[in-house]
Amino acid sequence: MSNAPKDTVRGIDWPDSVSLAIGTPLQPSVVYKTSDVEMLHAQYEGRAEGFTYSREGHPNATVLAKKVDLLEGATGGMMTGSGMSAITAVFFGLLKAGDHVLGGDQLYGRSLRMMKTELPRFDIDTGFFDPTDANSLREAIRPNTRMILVEVVSNPTLRVADMQAIYQIAREKGVLVVVDNTFTTPRGYRPFEHGADIVLHSVTKLLAGHSDAMLGYVAAQNPAHSQAIWDVIVTMGLTASPYDCWMAERGMHSFDLRFERACKNASIVATEIAKLPNVLRVLYPERSDHPDTARIPSIMGENFGNMVSFEIAGGHKAAQRLTENCDLAFAPTLGDVASTLSHPASSSHRGLTSDERAALGMSDGFFRLSVGIENPDTLASLLVKAISAAA
Ligand SMILES: *Cc1c(COP(=O)(O)O)cnc(C)c1O
C-alpha cells in the first residue's frame, strides 16, 4: 500500500526550497487547513498566527497593507475590495443611527452619493461644508456630529482644503477626521502627521497605478476604531482579492518614481497649455494664480500632484473637437501610468444642470487631466495639438 500513488486531488504538497522567491507569491487559496483542534483554538484566540478563510484575511492583503502603512506612517492598515468599500467600512464601522456626518462639498461622486442617498436610509444625518473655509465647517457642526470626511485636494477644481483649521475645529468639538488621501497620495501629504484620525485610499488610482487592480486601504490611529472597521470589512464581505493585492503590490514597487515623474510632467504641462490663446484658465496648485496659494506650501510641500484641470473657450463644441483630436485616453479615471483626460460635464458631473456646474466653476469647456509618466515633450506636444485643434 505504501507504494500506492497519492491521490491527485489536493495530494501534492508545495515543494520545499531552502532558497526563497524574491517576488511575492500570489496566494489565491480561500481556505487554510490547520493541524489539529488545539491549533485552531490557538489561532482564533490569537495565540498562534494563521489564516483561516480569505474573507477574514490573506497573505497578499497583509503584505500590501504593510507597504501602504510604511508610506502613511500607519500601523494595522487594512485592504478592501475598492476605495468605496473602504469608505463604506469607515461609515458602517463607526457610525450609528442618529449620528451626523459632514463631508466636503466636492467629494468624489460616489462618496457624495453615499452621504446624500445611502446613509440617510439608515437614519444617519449628513451635511456638507466648504473645506477651504473654516467658518463653513463651524456653522455645519451639530451636537451629534461624529465624523468629517474630507479630501485634501478637491475633484475636479483642485482646491486645497484648509486642513489645519479642520483638524483644530474637529479636536475642539470631539469629531473624527477621516482623510481620503487618494489624490494627494502619501508622498504628497501624510494625514497622520497632521492630526487625522483615519486615512483611506482608492488604491485603484496612483498607488497601484496601472488601471488593472481595484482596491481600497484604510488605517485608523485608535485600535478600537481599526477593530470596528475590520469587523465590518469581514462581515459585509468588503474584502480585497488576493490577485488584485498582488498586482497592486507590484505596481507599488515603482510608486515613488511614477509619482515624482508624474508631478514633474504635470508642472510642465500646466505651464505649456497656459500659453495657448484658447485656454481660459489652468488650475494647478503650483501656479501663482491658484486661489489657495497661501496654505499650499504647508500642505503639499514641493509635490503639487499629477492632476491638472483647465478650461478652453468655445464650450461644448470646442470640447468635442478637443477629444476628437486628442491621442490621450479619454477616460474618467486618474493615476494611471499613462495620462488620461476626463470631461466632468459628460461624466462625473453630468447629473448637474449647466448652471449648477457653472456654480462649481465647471463650464462645458472644462477638462481634468491625470498626468502620467510619458516623455514630457511628447505629452506636452500632444496636448498642445489637441487644444489648438479645438480653437
Ligand atoms: C476613485 C476614488 C474613490 C473610489 O475608489 P474606487 O477604488 O473606484 O472604489 C474614492 N475617492 C477618490 C478621491 C477617488 O478618486
PDB file of C-alpha atoms and ligand atoms in Angstrom, residues 80-87 106-111 149 151-155 180-184 200-206 213-217 307 332-334 368, ligand 1:
ATOM      1  CA  THR A  80     -10.636  46.372   0.975  1.00  0.00           C
ATOM      2  CA  GLY A  81     -12.076  45.487  -2.425  1.00  0.00           C
ATOM      3  CA  SER A  82     -12.301  49.104  -3.653  1.00  0.00           C
ATOM      4  CA  GLY A  83     -11.916  52.684  -2.467  1.00  0.00           C
ATOM      5  CA  MET A  84     -15.682  52.835  -1.987  1.00  0.00           C
ATOM      6  CA  SER A  85     -15.633  49.760   0.222  1.00  0.00           C
ATOM      7  CA  ALA A  86     -13.001  51.436   2.414  1.00  0.00           C
ATOM      8  CA  ILE A  87     -15.382  54.403   2.803  1.00  0.00           C
ATOM      9  CA  GLN A 106     -16.754  68.454  -3.650  1.00  0.00           C
ATOM     10  CA  LEU A 107     -16.055  64.874  -2.604  1.00  0.00           C
ATOM     11  CA  TYR A 108     -15.660  62.041  -5.101  1.00  0.00           C
ATOM     12  CA  GLY A 109     -19.059  61.486  -6.784  1.00  0.00           C
ATOM     13  CA  ARG A 110     -19.882  58.126  -5.187  1.00  0.00           C
ATOM     14  CA  SER A 111     -18.837  59.388  -1.743  1.00  0.00           C
ATOM     15  CA  LEU A 149     -14.850  63.152   5.607  1.00  0.00           C
ATOM     16  CA  GLU A 151     -10.312  65.150   0.502  1.00  0.00           C
ATOM     17  CA  VAL A 152      -7.196  67.326   0.657  1.00  0.00           C
ATOM     18  CA  VAL A 153      -7.447  68.363  -2.993  1.00  0.00           C
ATOM     19  CA  SER A 154     -10.921  68.642  -4.485  1.00  0.00           C
ATOM     20  CA  ASN A 155     -12.039  66.997  -7.687  1.00  0.00           C
ATOM     21  CA  ASP A 180      -9.464  60.420   1.667  1.00  0.00           C
ATOM     22  CA  ASN A 181      -5.829  60.758   0.588  1.00  0.00           C
ATOM     23  CA  THR A 182      -6.275  59.288  -2.922  1.00  0.00           C
ATOM     24  CA  PHE A 183      -5.497  62.452  -4.897  1.00  0.00           C
ATOM     25  CA  THR A 184      -2.605  63.663  -2.765  1.00  0.00           C
ATOM     26  CA  LEU A 200      -8.193  55.911   3.406  1.00  0.00           C
ATOM     27  CA  HIS A 201      -7.287  55.427  -0.237  1.00  0.00           C
ATOM     28  CA  SER A 202      -8.632  54.246  -3.506  1.00  0.00           C
ATOM     29  CA  VAL A 203      -5.529  52.122  -4.158  1.00  0.00           C
ATOM     30  CA  THR A 204      -7.022  51.610  -7.625  1.00  0.00           C
ATOM     31  CA  LYS A 205      -5.585  55.007  -8.605  1.00  0.00           C
ATOM     32  CA  LEU A 206      -1.991  56.205  -8.140  1.00  0.00           C
ATOM     33  CA  ALA A 213      -6.444  46.333  -9.872  1.00  0.00           C
ATOM     34  CA  MET A 214      -9.397  47.633  -7.852  1.00  0.00           C
ATOM     35  CA  LEU A 215      -8.639  48.098  -4.153  1.00  0.00           C
ATOM     36  CA  GLY A 216      -9.056  50.290  -1.114  1.00  0.00           C
ATOM     37  CA  TYR A 217      -6.998  50.850   2.027  1.00  0.00           C
ATOM     38  CA  MET A 307      -3.724  66.443 -11.620  1.00  0.00           C
ATOM     39  CA  PRO A 332     -12.813  59.106 -16.427  1.00  0.00           C
ATOM     40  CA  THR A 333     -10.119  57.779 -14.118  1.00  0.00           C
ATOM     41  CA  LEU A 334      -6.866  59.011 -12.652  1.00  0.00           C
ATOM     42  CA  ARG A 368      -9.446  67.349 -15.922  1.00  0.00           C
TER      43      ARG A 368
HETATM   44  C1  LIG B   1     -11.759  56.687  -7.282  1.00  0.00           C
HETATM   45  C2  LIG B   1     -11.929  57.365  -5.983  1.00  0.00           C
HETATM   46  C3  LIG B   1     -12.655  56.768  -4.938  1.00  0.00           C
HETATM   47  C4  LIG B   1     -13.339  55.425  -5.113  1.00  0.00           C
HETATM   48  O1  LIG B   1     -12.416  54.412  -5.310  1.00  0.00           O
HETATM   49  P1  LIG B   1     -12.752  53.047  -6.126  1.00  0.00           P
HETATM   50  O2  LIG B   1     -11.497  52.269  -5.976  1.00  0.00           O
HETATM   51  O3  LIG B   1     -13.095  53.423  -7.516  1.00  0.00           O
HETATM   52  O4  LIG B   1     -13.916  52.429  -5.404  1.00  0.00           O
HETATM   53  C5  LIG B   1     -12.764  57.435  -3.747  1.00  0.00           C
HETATM   54  N1  LIG B   1     -12.191  58.648  -3.573  1.00  0.00           N
HETATM   55  C6  LIG B   1     -11.486  59.257  -4.536  1.00  0.00           C
HETATM   56  C7  LIG B   1     -10.880  60.581  -4.276  1.00  0.00           C
HETATM   57  C8  LIG B   1     -11.326  58.635  -5.778  1.00  0.00           C
HETATM   58  O5  LIG B   1     -10.634  59.244  -6.746  1.00  0.00           O
END
